[in-house]
């Protein structure tokens, strides 16, 4: 059992893992893009983004696009490391 490293509980959530998977492949993503791709509600996505931001895994930037609010998320270096560690630990469970 010692070969099985603990999985990061923050990334083990389906929605948070989906967000991190999307953000790892782009420079940044708008809230509406993440909402559409994850098929989540705005409220749930907002809560999960907040948890990822508090952990230092992502950065959230709020601005305006014209007169409309614009929320953009991007993964941090700490988030990339956490995601890669999570994926490698998960591979140990599968192989």
Coordinates of N, CA, C and O in Angstrom, one line a residue:
X1 N 0.8 -1.2 0.0 CA 0.0 0.0 0.0 C 0.9 1.3 0.0 O 0.4 2.3 -0.4
X2 N 2.1 1.1 0.4 CA 3.0 2.3 0.5 C 3.3 2.9 -0.9 O 3.7 4.1 -1.0
X3 N 3.2 2.1 -1.9 CA 3.4 2.7 -3.3 C 2.3 3.6 -3.7 O 2.4 4.3 -4.7
X4 N 1.2 3.6 -3.0 CA 0.1 4.5 -3.4 C 0.2 5.8 -2.6 O -0.1 5.8 -1.4
X5 N 0.5 6.8 -3.3 CA 0.7 8.1 -2.6 C -0.7 8.7 -2.5 O -1.6 8.5 -3.3
X6 N -0.9 9.5 -1.4 CA -2.2 10.1 -1.2 C -2.6 11.1 -2.4 O -1.7 11.8 -2.9
X7 N -3.8 11.1 -2.8 CA -4.3 12.0 -3.8 C -4.7 13.4 -3.2 O -5.3 13.4 -2.1
X8 N -4.3 14.4 -3.8 CA -4.7 15.8 -3.3 C -6.2 15.9 -3.3 O -6.8 15.9 -4.3
X9 N -6.8 16.0 -2.1 CA -8.3 16.1 -2.0 C -8.8 17.3 -2.7 O -10.0 17.3 -3.2
X10 N -8.0 18.4 -2.9 CA -8.5 19.5 -3.5 C -8.7 19.3 -5.0 O -9.7 19.8 -5.7
X11 N -7.9 18.5 -5.6 CA -8.0 18.2 -7.0 C -8.8 16.9 -7.3 O -9.1 16.6 -8.4
X12 N -9.2 16.2 -6.3 CA -10.0 15.0 -6.5 C -11.4 15.3 -6.8 O -12.2 14.4 -7.2
X13 N -11.9 16.5 -6.6 CA -13.2 16.9 -7.0 C -13.3 16.9 -8.5 O -12.4 17.5 -9.2
X14 N -14.4 16.4 -9.0 CA -14.6 16.3 -10.5 C -14.5 17.7 -11.2 O -13.8 17.8 -12.2
X15 N -15.2 18.6 -10.6 CA -15.2 20.0 -11.2 C -13.9 20.7 -11.1 O -13.4 21.3 -12.1
X16 N -13.3 20.6 -10.0 CA -12.0 21.3 -9.8 C -10.9 20.6 -10.7 O -10.1 21.3 -11.3
X17 N -11.0 19.3 -10.8 CA -10.0 18.6 -11.7 C -10.3 19.0 -13.2 O -9.3 19.2 -13.9
X18 N -11.5 19.1 -13.6 CA -11.9 19.6 -14.9 C -11.3 21.0 -15.2 O -10.8 21.2 -16.3
X19 N -11.5 21.9 -14.2 CA -11.0 23.2 -14.4 C -9.5 23.2 -14.6 O -9.0 23.9 -15.5
X20 N -8.8 22.5 -13.7 CA -7.4 22.4 -13.8 C -6.9 21.8 -15.1 O -5.9 22.3 -15.7
X21 N -7.6 20.8 -15.5 CA -7.3 20.2 -16.8 C -7.4 21.1 -18.0 O -6.6 21.1 -18.9
X22 N -8.4 22.0 -17.9 CA -8.6 23.0 -19.0 C -7.5 24.1 -18.9 O -7.0 24.5 -19.9
X23 N -7.3 24.5 -17.7 CA -6.3 25.6 -17.5 C -4.9 25.2 -17.8 O -4.1 26.1 -18.1
X24 N -4.6 24.0 -17.6 CA -3.2 23.5 -17.9 C -2.8 23.7 -19.3 O -1.6 23.8 -19.6
X25 N -3.8 23.7 -20.2 CA -3.5 23.7 -21.7 C -3.7 25.1 -22.3 O -3.5 25.2 -23.5
X26 N -4.1 26.1 -21.5 CA -4.3 27.4 -22.1 C -3.5 28.5 -21.2 O -3.2 28.2 -20.0
X27 N -3.3 29.6 -21.7 CA -2.6 30.7 -20.9 C -3.6 31.2 -19.9 O -3.2 31.4 -18.7
X28 N -4.9 31.4 -20.3 CA -5.9 31.8 -19.3 C -7.2 31.5 -20.0 O -7.3 31.2 -21.2
X29 N -8.3 31.5 -19.2 CA -9.6 31.2 -19.7 C -10.7 32.1 -19.0 O -10.6 32.3 -17.8
X30 N -11.6 32.5 -19.8 CA -12.7 33.3 -19.2 C -13.7 32.4 -18.4 O -13.8 31.2 -18.8
X31 N -14.4 32.9 -17.5 CA -15.3 32.2 -16.6 C -16.4 31.5 -17.5 O -16.7 30.4 -17.3
X32 N -16.9 32.2 -18.5 CA -17.9 31.7 -19.4 C -17.4 30.4 -20.2 O -18.2 29.5 -20.4
X33 N -16.2 30.5 -20.6 CA -15.6 29.3 -21.3 C -15.5 28.1 -20.3 O -15.9 27.0 -20.7
X34 N -15.0 28.3 -19.1 CA -14.9 27.3 -18.1 C -16.3 26.7 -17.8 O -16.5 25.5 -17.7
X35 N -17.3 27.6 -17.6 CA -18.7 27.2 -17.3 C -19.2 26.3 -18.4 O -19.9 25.3 -18.2
X36 N -19.0 26.7 -19.7 CA -19.5 26.0 -20.8 C -18.8 24.6 -20.9 O -19.5 23.6 -21.1
X37 N -17.5 24.6 -20.8 CA -16.8 23.3 -21.0 C -17.1 22.3 -19.9 O -17.1 21.1 -20.1
X38 N -17.3 22.8 -18.7 CA -17.5 21.9 -17.5 C -19.0 21.6 -17.3 O -19.3 20.8 -16.5
X39 N -19.8 22.4 -18.0 CA -21.3 22.2 -17.9 C -21.7 22.4 -16.4 O -22.6 21.6 -15.9
X40 N -21.1 23.3 -15.7 CA -21.4 23.6 -14.3 C -22.3 24.8 -14.2 O -22.4 25.6 -15.2
X41 N -22.9 25.0 -13.0 CA -23.6 26.2 -12.8 C -22.7 27.3 -12.5 O -21.5 27.0 -12.0
X42 N -23.1 28.5 -12.6 CA -22.2 29.7 -12.3 C -21.8 29.7 -10.8 O -20.7 29.9 -10.5
X43 N -22.8 29.4 -10.0 CA -22.6 29.4 -8.5 C -21.6 28.3 -8.1 O -20.7 28.6 -7.4
X44 N -21.8 27.1 -8.6 CA -20.8 26.0 -8.2 C -19.4 26.3 -8.8 O -18.4 26.1 -8.1
X45 N -19.4 26.8 -10.0 CA -18.0 27.1 -10.6 C -17.3 28.1 -9.8 O -16.1 28.1 -9.5
X46 N -18.1 29.2 -9.4 CA -17.5 30.3 -8.7 C -16.9 29.8 -7.3 O -15.8 30.2 -7.0
X47 N -17.7 28.9 -6.7 CA -17.2 28.4 -5.4 C -15.9 27.5 -5.6 O -15.0 27.7 -4.8
X48 N -15.9 26.7 -6.6 CA -14.7 25.9 -6.9 C -13.5 26.7 -7.3 O -12.4 26.4 -6.9
X49 N -13.7 27.7 -8.1 CA -12.6 28.6 -8.5 C -12.0 29.3 -7.3 O -10.8 29.4 -7.1
X50 N -12.9 29.7 -6.4 CA -12.5 30.3 -5.1 C -11.6 29.4 -4.3 O -10.5 29.8 -3.8
X51 N -12.0 28.1 -4.2 CA -11.2 27.1 -3.5 C -9.8 26.9 -4.1 O -8.8 26.9 -3.4
X52 N -9.8 26.9 -5.5 CA -8.5 26.7 -6.2 C -7.6 27.9 -6.0 O -6.4 27.8 -5.9
X53 N -8.2 29.1 -6.0 CA -7.5 30.3 -5.8 C -6.9 30.4 -4.4 O -5.7 30.8 -4.2
X54 N -7.7 30.1 -3.4 CA -7.2 30.1 -2.0 C -6.0 29.1 -1.8 O -5.2 29.4 -0.9
X55 N -6.0 28.0 -2.5 CA -4.9 27.1 -2.4 C -3.7 27.5 -3.2 O -2.6 26.9 -3.1
X56 N -3.8 28.6 -4.0 CA -2.7 29.1 -4.8 C -2.5 28.4 -6.1 O -1.5 28.5 -6.8
X57 N -3.5 27.6 -6.5 CA -3.4 26.8 -7.7 C -3.8 27.6 -9.0 O -3.3 27.3 -10.1
X58 N -4.6 28.6 -8.8 CA -5.0 29.5 -9.9 C -5.0 30.9 -9.5 O -5.0 31.2 -8.3
X59 N -5.0 31.8 -10.4 CA -5.1 33.3 -10.2 C -6.4 33.7 -10.9 O -6.7 33.3 -12.0
X60 N -7.2 34.5 -10.2 CA -8.4 35.1 -10.8 C -8.2 36.5 -11.0 O -7.7 37.3 -10.1
X61 N -8.6 37.0 -12.2 CA -8.5 38.4 -12.5 C -9.9 38.9 -12.9 O -10.6 38.3 -13.7
X62 N -10.4 39.9 -12.2 CA -11.7 40.5 -12.5 C -11.5 41.8 -13.2 O -10.7 42.7 -12.7
X63 N -12.2 42.0 -14.3 CA -12.1 43.3 -15.1 C -13.4 43.5 -15.8 O -14.4 42.9 -15.4
X64 N -13.4 44.4 -16.7 CA -14.6 44.7 -17.5 C -14.3 44.5 -19.0 O -13.2 44.9 -19.5
X65 N -15.2 44.0 -19.7 CA -15.2 43.9 -21.2 C -16.3 44.8 -21.7 O -17.5 44.3 -21.6
X66 N -16.0 46.0 -22.0 CA -17.1 46.9 -22.3 C -17.7 47.3 -20.9 O -17.0 47.7 -20.0
X67 N -19.0 47.1 -20.8 CA -19.7 47.4 -19.5 C -19.9 46.2 -18.7 O -20.5 46.2 -17.7
X68 N -19.5 45.0 -19.3 CA -19.8 43.7 -18.6 C -18.6 43.3 -17.8 O -17.4 43.4 -18.2
X69 N -18.8 42.7 -16.6 CA -17.7 42.2 -15.8 C -17.1 40.9 -16.5 O -17.8 40.2 -17.1
X70 N -15.8 40.8 -16.4 CA -15.1 39.7 -17.0 C -14.2 39.1 -16.0 O -13.4 39.7 -15.4
X71 N -14.4 37.8 -15.7 CA -13.6 37.0 -14.8 C -12.7 36.1 -15.6 O -13.2 35.3 -16.5
X72 N -11.4 36.1 -15.4 CA -10.5 35.3 -16.1 C -9.6 34.5 -15.1 O -9.2 35.0 -14.1
X73 N -9.4 33.2 -15.4 CA -8.6 32.4 -14.5 C -7.4 31.9 -15.2 O -7.4 31.6 -16.4
X74 N -6.3 31.8 -14.5 CA -5.1 31.1 -15.1 C -4.4 30.3 -14.0 O -4.4 30.6 -12.8
X75 N -3.8 29.2 -14.4 CA -3.1 28.3 -13.5 C -1.8 28.9 -13.1 O -1.1 29.6 -13.9
X76 N -1.4 28.7 -11.9 CA -0.1 29.2 -11.4 C 0.9 28.1 -11.5 O 0.6 26.9 -11.7
X77 N 2.2 28.5 -11.2 CA 3.3 27.5 -11.2 C 3.0 26.4 -10.1 O 3.2 25.2 -10.3
X78 N 2.5 26.9 -9.0 CA 2.2 26.0 -7.9 C 1.0 25.0 -8.3 O 1.1 23.9 -8.0
X79 N 0.1 25.6 -9.1 CA -1.0 24.8 -9.6 C -0.5 23.7 -10.6 O -1.0 22.6 -10.6
X80 N 0.4 24.1 -11.4 CA 0.9 23.1 -12.4 C 1.6 22.0 -11.7 O 1.4 20.8 -12.0
X81 N 2.4 22.3 -10.7 CA 3.1 21.3 -9.9 C 2.1 20.4 -9.2 O 2.3 19.2 -9.2
X82 N 1.1 21.0 -8.6 CA 0.1 20.2 -7.9 C -0.6 19.3 -8.8 O -0.9 18.1 -8.5
X83 N -1.0 19.8 -10.0 CA -1.7 19.0 -11.0 C -0.8 17.8 -11.5 O -1.3 16.7 -11.6
X84 N 0.5 18.1 -11.8 CA 1.4 17.0 -12.3 C 1.6 16.0 -11.2 O 1.6 14.8 -11.5
X85 N 1.7 16.4 -9.9 CA 1.9 15.5 -8.8 C 0.6 14.6 -8.7 O 0.7 13.4 -8.5
X86 N -0.5 15.2 -8.8 CA -1.8 14.5 -8.7 C -1.9 13.4 -9.8 O -2.2 12.3 -9.6
X87 N -1.6 13.8 -11.1 CA -1.7 12.9 -12.2 C -0.7 11.8 -12.0 O -1.0 10.6 -12.3
X88 N 0.5 12.1 -11.6 CA 1.5 11.0 -11.4 C 1.1 10.0 -10.3 O 1.3 8.8 -10.4
X89 N 0.5 10.6 -9.2 CA 0.0 9.7 -8.1 C -1.1 8.8 -8.6 O -1.2 7.6 -8.3
X90 N -2.0 9.4 -9.4 CA -3.1 8.6 -10.0 C -2.6 7.5 -10.9 O -3.2 6.4 -10.9
X91 N -1.6 7.8 -11.7 CA -1.0 6.8 -12.5 C -0.6 5.5 -11.7 O -0.7 4.4 -12.2
X92 N 0.0 5.8 -10.5 CA 0.4 4.7 -9.7 C -0.8 3.8 -9.3 O -0.6 2.6 -9.1
X93 N -1.9 4.3 -9.2 CA -3.1 3.5 -8.8 C -3.6 2.7 -10.0 O -4.1 1.6 -9.8
X94 N -3.3 3.2 -11.2 CA -3.8 2.5 -12.4 C -2.9 1.4 -12.9 O -3.3 0.4 -13.3
X95 N -1.6 1.7 -12.8 CA -0.6 0.8 -13.3 C -0.2 -0.3 -12.3 O -0.5 -0.3 -11.2

